[in-house]
Amino acid sequence: MGDLSSFCCLNAVCSDVGKRGHGNRTVTARYGPGPTRRMLRCRTCKGRFSERKGTPLFDARLPPEKVTDVLAHVAEGVGTRKTARLTGVHTDTVTRYTRLAGDHAADLHDELIPFSPQDR
Ligand SMILES: [Zn+2]
């Protein structure tokens, strides 16, 4: 089944929303090509969600390797048009995945780093 400790419930009205390693996740189904993607269920609220929800890979049309390739170029500071040429995707695709990754990174930052270190 794999390690589910890094996942949390994404249902805003669930009492266990955002609690990682809480032990209330189960895999209810697999889907997608393979099928390799897991559908997770919260035992508390009975909600189901994809393991990819909230990530740039959720509902992605590009293969995961191509998304990683595009975002690796962007992370290295390569511009949108250069990234599109080097990876063989449209500039709008680069922009869309960059925004999705940025939103995901902002959410992770807010969760993992709630307070900035104080100045001396
Ligand atoms: Zn829940």
Short mmCIF file of C-alpha atoms and ligand atoms in Angstrom, two decimals:
data_model
loop_
_atom_site.label_atom_id
_atom_site.label_comp_id
_atom_site.label_asym_id
_atom_site.label_seq_id
_atom_site.Cartn_x
_atom_site.Cartn_y
_atom_site.Cartn_z
CA MET A 1 0.00 0.00 0.00
CA GLY A 2 2.93 2.34 0.54
CA ASP A 3 3.63 5.00 3.10
CA LEU A 4 0.65 7.31 3.61
CA SER A 5 2.15 9.37 6.45
CA SER A 6 2.89 12.33 4.17
CA PHE A 7 -0.78 12.69 3.22
CA CYS A 8 -3.47 14.54 5.11
CA CYS A 9 -7.20 15.05 4.71
CA LEU A 10 -7.98 17.91 2.32
CA ASN A 11 -11.62 18.30 3.35
CA ALA A 12 -11.90 21.76 4.94
CA VAL A 13 -14.76 20.72 7.24
CA CYS A 14 -13.01 17.54 8.52
CA SER A 15 -11.70 17.65 12.09
CA ASP A 16 -8.47 16.02 10.86
CA VAL A 17 -7.82 18.39 7.97
CA GLY A 18 -4.10 19.00 7.45
CA LYS A 19 -2.96 16.45 10.06
CA ARG A 20 -0.14 14.40 8.53
CA GLY A 21 0.85 11.01 9.90
CA HIS A 22 -2.49 10.75 11.68
CA GLY A 23 -3.05 7.17 10.51
CA ASN A 24 -6.54 7.74 9.17
CA ARG A 25 -5.75 7.42 5.46
CA THR A 26 -6.51 4.29 3.48
CA VAL A 27 -6.17 3.43 -0.19
CA THR A 28 -9.61 2.67 -1.62
CA ALA A 29 -8.78 2.34 -5.29
CA ARG A 30 -6.14 2.78 -7.94
CA TYR A 31 -6.72 4.63 -11.18
CA GLY A 32 -4.99 6.10 -14.20
CA PRO A 33 -2.52 4.40 -16.49
CA GLY A 34 -1.26 1.22 -14.93
CA PRO A 35 -3.34 1.86 -12.71
CA THR A 36 -0.66 3.43 -10.55
CA ARG A 37 -2.37 6.41 -8.90
CA ARG A 38 -4.00 5.96 -5.52
CA MET A 39 -7.40 7.14 -4.39
CA LEU A 40 -7.17 7.86 -0.66
CA ARG A 41 -9.97 7.88 1.91
CA CYS A 42 -10.15 9.68 5.24
CA ARG A 43 -11.56 7.46 7.99
CA THR A 44 -12.76 10.50 9.92
CA CYS A 45 -14.92 12.26 7.33
CA LYS A 46 -15.15 9.41 4.79
CA GLY A 47 -13.93 11.82 2.09
CA ARG A 48 -12.02 10.50 -0.90
CA PHE A 49 -9.34 12.31 -2.85
CA SER A 50 -6.54 11.59 -5.29
CA GLU A 51 -3.03 11.36 -3.91
CA ARG A 52 -2.17 14.00 -6.53
CA LYS A 53 -4.76 16.57 -5.42
CA GLY A 54 -3.21 19.93 -4.65
CA THR A 55 -0.06 19.17 -6.67
CA PRO A 56 0.85 20.25 -10.21
CA LEU A 57 0.33 16.63 -11.28
CA PHE A 58 -3.38 16.61 -10.40
CA ASP A 59 -5.44 16.33 -13.61
CA ALA A 60 -2.26 16.84 -15.64
CA ARG A 61 -2.40 16.04 -19.33
CA LEU A 62 1.39 15.80 -19.67
CA PRO A 63 3.26 12.71 -18.47
CA PRO A 64 4.79 13.20 -14.99
CA GLU A 65 8.31 13.07 -16.44
CA LYS A 66 7.50 15.94 -18.81
CA VAL A 67 5.98 18.02 -15.99
CA THR A 68 9.12 17.43 -13.92
CA ASP A 69 11.28 18.40 -16.89
CA VAL A 70 9.34 21.64 -17.45
CA LEU A 71 9.46 22.60 -13.77
CA ALA A 72 13.19 21.74 -13.52
CA HIS A 73 13.90 24.22 -16.29
CA VAL A 74 11.78 26.89 -14.60
CA ALA A 75 13.45 26.23 -11.24
CA GLU A 76 16.85 26.81 -12.85
CA GLY A 77 15.70 30.23 -14.01
CA VAL A 78 15.12 29.35 -17.66
CA GLY A 79 12.50 31.64 -19.19
CA THR A 80 9.08 30.53 -20.35
CA ARG A 81 9.81 30.62 -24.09
CA LYS A 82 13.17 28.88 -23.70
CA THR A 83 11.59 26.22 -21.49
CA ALA A 84 8.85 25.68 -24.07
CA ARG A 85 11.41 25.24 -26.86
CA LEU A 86 13.68 22.96 -24.84
CA THR A 87 10.90 20.69 -23.56
CA GLY A 88 8.67 20.73 -26.63
CA VAL A 89 5.53 22.12 -24.98
CA HIS A 90 3.51 25.29 -25.58
CA THR A 91 4.37 28.46 -23.67
CA ASP A 92 0.89 28.47 -22.13
CA THR A 93 1.60 24.99 -20.77
CA VAL A 94 4.81 26.21 -19.15
CA THR A 95 2.93 29.12 -17.57
CA ARG A 96 0.12 26.89 -16.31
CA TYR A 97 2.43 24.39 -14.62
CA THR A 98 4.61 27.19 -13.21
CA ARG A 99 1.54 28.73 -11.55
CA LEU A 100 0.37 25.37 -10.21
CA ALA A 101 3.82 24.63 -8.79
CA GLY A 102 4.04 28.11 -7.30
CA ASP A 103 0.69 27.75 -5.55
CA HIS A 104 1.71 24.34 -4.23
CA ALA A 105 5.07 25.68 -3.01
CA ALA A 106 3.36 28.62 -1.28
CA ASP A 107 0.97 26.25 0.50
CA LEU A 108 3.87 24.03 1.61
CA HIS A 109 5.84 27.05 2.79
CA ASP A 110 2.92 28.27 4.89
CA GLU A 111 2.52 24.80 6.40
CA LEU A 112 6.17 23.99 7.05
CA ILE A 113 7.50 27.44 7.96
CA PRO A 114 4.78 29.17 9.95
CA PHE A 115 7.12 31.66 11.60
CA SER A 116 10.14 33.45 10.22
CA PRO A 117 13.23 33.54 12.43
CA GLN A 118 13.37 36.67 14.54
CA ASP A 119 15.95 39.31 13.74
CA ARG A 120 18.60 39.97 16.36
ZN ZN B 1 -11.19 13.92 6.64
#
